[in-house]
PDB file of C-alpha atoms in Angstrom:
ATOM      1  CA  MET U   1     112.417 162.600  95.493  1.00  0.00           C
ATOM      2  CA  GLN U   2     110.033 165.479  95.975  1.00  0.00           C
ATOM      3  CA  ASP U   3     112.257 167.693  93.786  1.00  0.00           C
ATOM      4  CA  PHE U   4     111.864 165.318  90.836  1.00  0.00           C
ATOM      5  CA  ILE U   5     108.108 165.317  91.237  1.00  0.00           C
ATOM      6  CA  ASP U   6     107.832 169.079  91.864  1.00  0.00           C
ATOM      7  CA  ASN U   7     109.936 169.792  88.772  1.00  0.00           C
ATOM      8  CA  ASN U   8     107.873 167.394  86.652  1.00  0.00           C
ATOM      9  CA  ASN U   9     110.896 165.144  86.126  1.00  0.00           C
ATOM     10  CA  PRO U  10     109.599 161.558  86.238  1.00  0.00           C
ATOM     11  CA  HIS U  11     112.729 160.304  84.463  1.00  0.00           C
ATOM     12  CA  GLY U  12     114.861 161.673  87.288  1.00  0.00           C
ATOM     13  CA  PHE U  13     112.712 159.869  89.843  1.00  0.00           C
ATOM     14  CA  TYR U  14     112.602 156.544  87.984  1.00  0.00           C
ATOM     15  CA  THR U  15     116.390 156.538  87.490  1.00  0.00           C
ATOM     16  CA  SER U  16     117.226 157.559  91.075  1.00  0.00           C
ATOM     17  CA  SER U  17     119.026 155.123  93.377  1.00  0.00           C
ATOM     18  CA  PRO U  18     116.282 155.124  96.033  1.00  0.00           C
ATOM     19  CA  TRP U  19     113.626 154.137  93.466  1.00  0.00           C
ATOM     20  CA  LEU U  20     115.822 151.528  91.766  1.00  0.00           C
ATOM     21  CA  ASN U  21     116.581 149.946  95.157  1.00  0.00           C
ATOM     22  CA  VAL U  22     112.922 149.803  96.222  1.00  0.00           C
ATOM     23  CA  ARG U  23     111.919 148.532  92.783  1.00  0.00           C
ATOM     24  CA  PHE U  24     114.429 145.684  92.985  1.00  0.00           C
ATOM     25  CA  GLU U  25     113.305 144.799  96.536  1.00  0.00           C
ATOM     26  CA  VAL U  26     109.676 144.582  95.402  1.00  0.00           C
ATOM     27  CA  LEU U  27     110.534 142.425  92.391  1.00  0.00           C
ATOM     28  CA  GLN U  28     112.596 140.110  94.624  1.00  0.00           C
ATOM     29  CA  GLU U  29     109.880 139.859  97.291  1.00  0.00           C
ATOM     30  CA  PHE U  30     107.398 138.696  94.664  1.00  0.00           C
ATOM     31  CA  LYS U  31     109.941 136.437  92.904  1.00  0.00           C
ATOM     32  CA  PHE U  32     109.765 138.528  89.722  1.00  0.00           C
ATOM     33  CA  GLU U  33     106.211 137.269  89.063  1.00  0.00           C
ATOM     34  CA  CYS U  34     103.534 139.449  87.493  1.00  0.00           C
ATOM     35  CA  GLN U  35     100.839 139.625  90.155  1.00  0.00           C
ATOM     36  CA  HIS U  36      97.966 140.149  87.706  1.00  0.00           C
ATOM     37  CA  CYS U  37      98.972 137.118  85.633  1.00  0.00           C
ATOM     38  CA  LYS U  38      99.460 135.076  88.812  1.00  0.00           C
ATOM     39  CA  ALA U  39      95.950 136.004  89.986  1.00  0.00           C
ATOM     40  CA  ARG U  40      94.624 134.552  86.707  1.00  0.00           C
ATOM     41  CA  GLY U  41      96.537 131.309  87.210  1.00  0.00           C
ATOM     42  CA  PHE U  42      99.598 131.608  84.998  1.00  0.00           C
ATOM     43  CA  TYR U  43     103.180 132.808  85.235  1.00  0.00           C
ATOM     44  CA  LYS U  44     104.779 135.725  83.458  1.00  0.00           C
ATOM     45  CA  LYS U  45     107.948 137.521  84.480  1.00  0.00           C
ATOM     46  CA  ALA U  46     107.404 140.975  85.964  1.00  0.00           C
ATOM     47  CA  ASP U  47     109.547 143.726  84.473  1.00  0.00           C
ATOM     48  CA  THR U  48     107.715 146.732  85.922  1.00  0.00           C
ATOM     49  CA  VAL U  49     106.692 147.885  89.392  1.00  0.00           C
ATOM     50  CA  HIS U  50     103.346 149.669  89.297  1.00  0.00           C
ATOM     51  CA  HIS U  51     102.361 152.439  91.732  1.00  0.00           C
ATOM     52  CA  VAL U  52      98.774 151.782  92.810  1.00  0.00           C
ATOM     53  CA  GLN U  53      98.734 155.287  94.297  1.00  0.00           C
ATOM     54  CA  TYR U  54     100.141 157.295  91.385  1.00  0.00           C
ATOM     55  CA  VAL U  55     103.330 159.250  92.024  1.00  0.00           C
ATOM     56  CA  LYS U  56     101.965 162.526  90.624  1.00  0.00           C
ATOM     57  CA  LYS U  57      98.892 162.372  92.834  1.00  0.00           C
ATOM     58  CA  TYR U  58     100.544 160.919  95.972  1.00  0.00           C
ATOM     59  CA  PRO U  59     104.244 161.869  95.860  1.00  0.00           C
ATOM     60  CA  ARG U  60     104.786 161.076  99.546  1.00  0.00           C
ATOM     61  CA  LEU U  61     103.999 157.416  98.747  1.00  0.00           C
ATOM     62  CA  ALA U  62     106.437 157.204  95.823  1.00  0.00           C
ATOM     63  CA  LEU U  63     108.848 154.922  97.708  1.00  0.00           C
ATOM     64  CA  SER U  64     106.304 153.299 100.016  1.00  0.00           C
ATOM     65  CA  LYS U  65     105.535 149.614  99.474  1.00  0.00           C
ATOM     66  CA  THR U  66     102.156 149.954 101.199  1.00  0.00           C
ATOM     67  CA  TYR U  67      99.489 152.537 101.943  1.00  0.00           C
ATOM     68  CA  ILE U  68      96.446 152.728 104.208  1.00  0.00           C
ATOM     69  CA  ASP U  69      93.091 152.988 102.441  1.00  0.00           C
ATOM     70  CA  ASN U  70      90.039 154.950 103.612  1.00  0.00           C
ATOM     71  CA  GLU U  71      88.846 152.061 105.808  1.00  0.00           C
ATOM     72  CA  GLY U  72      92.212 151.768 107.562  1.00  0.00           C
ATOM     73  CA  ASN U  73      93.328 148.638 105.682  1.00  0.00           C
ATOM     74  CA  VAL U  74      96.969 148.233 104.669  1.00  0.00           C
ATOM     75  CA  LYS U  75      97.199 147.739 100.886  1.00  0.00           C
ATOM     76  CA  LEU U  76     100.063 147.169  98.477  1.00  0.00           C
ATOM     77  CA  ASN U  77     101.223 150.333  96.758  1.00  0.00           C
ATOM     78  CA  LEU U  78     103.986 148.779  94.644  1.00  0.00           C
ATOM     79  CA  VAL U  79     102.926 145.787  92.551  1.00  0.00           C
ATOM     80  CA  PRO U  80     105.163 143.837  90.142  1.00  0.00           C
ATOM     81  CA  LEU U  81     103.592 143.556  86.689  1.00  0.00           C
ATOM     82  CA  CYS U  82     104.599 142.362  83.243  1.00  0.00           C
ATOM     83  CA  HIS U  83     104.661 144.935  80.446  1.00  0.00           C
ATOM     84  CA  GLY U  84     101.277 143.886  79.046  1.00  0.00           C
ATOM     85  CA  CYS U  85      99.480 144.041  82.392  1.00  0.00           C
ATOM     86  CA  HIS U  86     101.042 147.409  83.173  1.00  0.00           C
ATOM     87  CA  GLU U  87      99.805 148.783  79.851  1.00  0.00           C
ATOM     88  CA  HIS U  88      96.375 147.324  80.561  1.00  0.00           C
ATOM     89  CA  VAL U  89      96.241 148.917  84.039  1.00  0.00           C
ATOM     90  CA  HIS U  90      97.082 152.315  82.558  1.00  0.00           C
ATOM     91  CA  ASP U  91      94.883 151.738  79.504  1.00  0.00           C
ATOM     92  CA  TYR U  92      97.753 152.712  77.173  1.00  0.00           C
ATOM     93  CA  ARG U  93      96.539 150.711  74.192  1.00  0.00           C
ATOM     94  CA  ARG U  94      93.052 152.124  74.283  1.00  0.00           C
ATOM     95  CA  ARG U  95      93.264 154.927  71.800  1.00  0.00           C
ATOM     96  CA  VAL U  96      90.504 156.688  69.960  1.00  0.00           C
ATOM     97  CA  LYS U  97      90.542 155.490  66.380  1.00  0.00           C
ATOM     98  CA  LYS U  98      91.287 158.247  63.948  1.00  0.00           C
ATOM     99  CA  LYS U  99      88.997 158.774  61.017  1.00  0.00           C
ATOM    100  CA  PRO U 100      90.553 157.649  57.735  1.00  0.00           C
ATOM    101  CA  LEU U 101      92.088 160.388  55.615  1.00  0.00           C
ATOM    102  CA  THR U 102      89.993 159.317  52.659  1.00  0.00           C
ATOM    103  CA  PRO U 103      86.725 157.369  52.701  1.00  0.00           C
ATOM    104  CA  GLU U 104      86.901 153.759  51.607  1.00  0.00           C
ATOM    105  CA  ARG U 105      85.119 153.294  48.266  1.00  0.00           C
ATOM    106  CA  TRP U 106      84.626 149.649  47.441  1.00  0.00           C
TER     107      TRP U 106
END
């Protein structure tokens, strides 16, 4: 696992057998339910497992389902999310609007 991260090869990590096995276990444990949607009171199928402690920053936790925070509390590290919630967590859709090529003249 560390080799994939050291060599900046996230695809290699996310297609590796150890990750795919842990990912499937997490999805099964949470019954394939998006945990953010569930917290808001509705159901949506989870298709992604989110690393709370990002792999690039905390590679030793890449396959760990939990981590211990600064106060000594055990927290979830791998959380099942739907595509939309995962994008929201990572703020993917928030892009700086580009200026138009030509000004609008109405």
